[in-house]
Coordinates of C-alpha atoms in Angstrom, one line a residue:
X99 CA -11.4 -0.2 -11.7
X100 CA -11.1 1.8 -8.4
X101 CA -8.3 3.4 -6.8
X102 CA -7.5 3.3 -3.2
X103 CA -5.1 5.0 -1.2
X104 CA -3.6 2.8 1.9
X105 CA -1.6 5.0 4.1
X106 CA 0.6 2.3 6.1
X107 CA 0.7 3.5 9.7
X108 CA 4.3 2.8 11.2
X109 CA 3.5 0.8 14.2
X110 CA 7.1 -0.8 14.9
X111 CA 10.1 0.5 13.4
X112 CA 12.5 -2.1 14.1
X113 CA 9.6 -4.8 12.4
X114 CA 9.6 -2.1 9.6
X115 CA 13.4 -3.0 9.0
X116 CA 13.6 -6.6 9.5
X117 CA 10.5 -6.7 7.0
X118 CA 11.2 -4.2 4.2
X119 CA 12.4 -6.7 2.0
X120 CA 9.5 -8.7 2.2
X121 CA 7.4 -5.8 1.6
X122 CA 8.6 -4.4 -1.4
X123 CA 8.9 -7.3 -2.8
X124 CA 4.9 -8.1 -2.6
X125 CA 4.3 -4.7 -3.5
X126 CA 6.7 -5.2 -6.6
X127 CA 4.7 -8.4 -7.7
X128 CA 1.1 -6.5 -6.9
X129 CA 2.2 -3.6 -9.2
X130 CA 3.2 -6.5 -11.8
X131 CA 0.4 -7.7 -11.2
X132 CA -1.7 -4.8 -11.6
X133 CA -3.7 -4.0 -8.4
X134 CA -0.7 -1.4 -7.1
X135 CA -0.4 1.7 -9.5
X136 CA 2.4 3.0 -6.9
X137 CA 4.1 3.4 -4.0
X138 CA 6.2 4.8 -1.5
X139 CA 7.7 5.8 2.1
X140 CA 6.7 9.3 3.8
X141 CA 9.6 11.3 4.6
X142 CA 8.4 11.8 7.9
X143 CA 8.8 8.6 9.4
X144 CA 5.0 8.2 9.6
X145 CA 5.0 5.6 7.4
X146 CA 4.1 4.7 3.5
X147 CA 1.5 5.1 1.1
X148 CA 0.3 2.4 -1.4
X149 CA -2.1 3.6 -4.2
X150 CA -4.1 0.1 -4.9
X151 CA -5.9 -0.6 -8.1
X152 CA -9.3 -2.9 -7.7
X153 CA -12.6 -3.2 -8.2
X154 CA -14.1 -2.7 -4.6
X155 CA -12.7 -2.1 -1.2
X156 CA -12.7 -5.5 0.0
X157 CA -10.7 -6.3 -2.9
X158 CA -8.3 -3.5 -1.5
X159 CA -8.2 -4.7 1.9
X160 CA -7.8 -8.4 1.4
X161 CA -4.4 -7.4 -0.6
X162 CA -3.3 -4.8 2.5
X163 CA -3.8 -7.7 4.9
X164 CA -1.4 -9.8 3.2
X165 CA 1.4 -7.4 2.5
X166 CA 4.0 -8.5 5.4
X167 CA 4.4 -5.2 7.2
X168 CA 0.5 -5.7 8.3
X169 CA 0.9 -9.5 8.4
X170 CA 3.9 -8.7 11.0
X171 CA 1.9 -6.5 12.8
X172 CA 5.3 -3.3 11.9
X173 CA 2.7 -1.8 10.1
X174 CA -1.6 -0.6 10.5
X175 CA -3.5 0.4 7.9
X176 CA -6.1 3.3 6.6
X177 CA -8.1 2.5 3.4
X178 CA -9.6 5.5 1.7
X179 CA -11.3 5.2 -1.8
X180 CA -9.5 7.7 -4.1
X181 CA -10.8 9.5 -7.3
X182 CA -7.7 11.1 -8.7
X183 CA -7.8 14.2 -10.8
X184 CA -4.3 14.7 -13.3
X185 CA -3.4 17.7 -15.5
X186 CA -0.8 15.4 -16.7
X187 CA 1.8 17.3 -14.4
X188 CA 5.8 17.1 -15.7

């Protein structure tokens, strides 16, 4: 399995809003799911980041396209294939 970071691009905030519950709860059944390991909002305003657990990148992007901020067009996307290094930080 590969990991890939999704940086969620704020696009719209007022879509953002009116589609946040719809988008946490699709990444809440992904990360049941399995293909999301985590995720989260930037405290900058600039958006999210969604840490996506799959085999290849297509994989990847055909889950991005259907999460509803990119479906309701409050939200663009950057894939990048991640290789995550932990020290098993506390």
């Amino acid at each position: 399995m590969k990991l890939f970071a999704v940086f969620l691009t704020m696009k719209d905030q007022e879509l953002s809003q009116t589609h946040r519950p719809a988008h946490l709860e699709f990444l809440q059944k992904q990360h049941k799911e399995g293909n999301v390991a985590a995720y989260g909002r930037l405290e900058d305003g600039a958006g999210g980041l969604v840490i996506y657990r799959t085999e290849t990148y297509k994989q990847a992007e055909e889950l991005v396209k259907k999460d509803p901020y990119v479906v309701e067009g409050a939200r663009g996307y950057d894939i990048h294939e991640w290789n995550m290094i932990s020290d098993n930080w506390s």
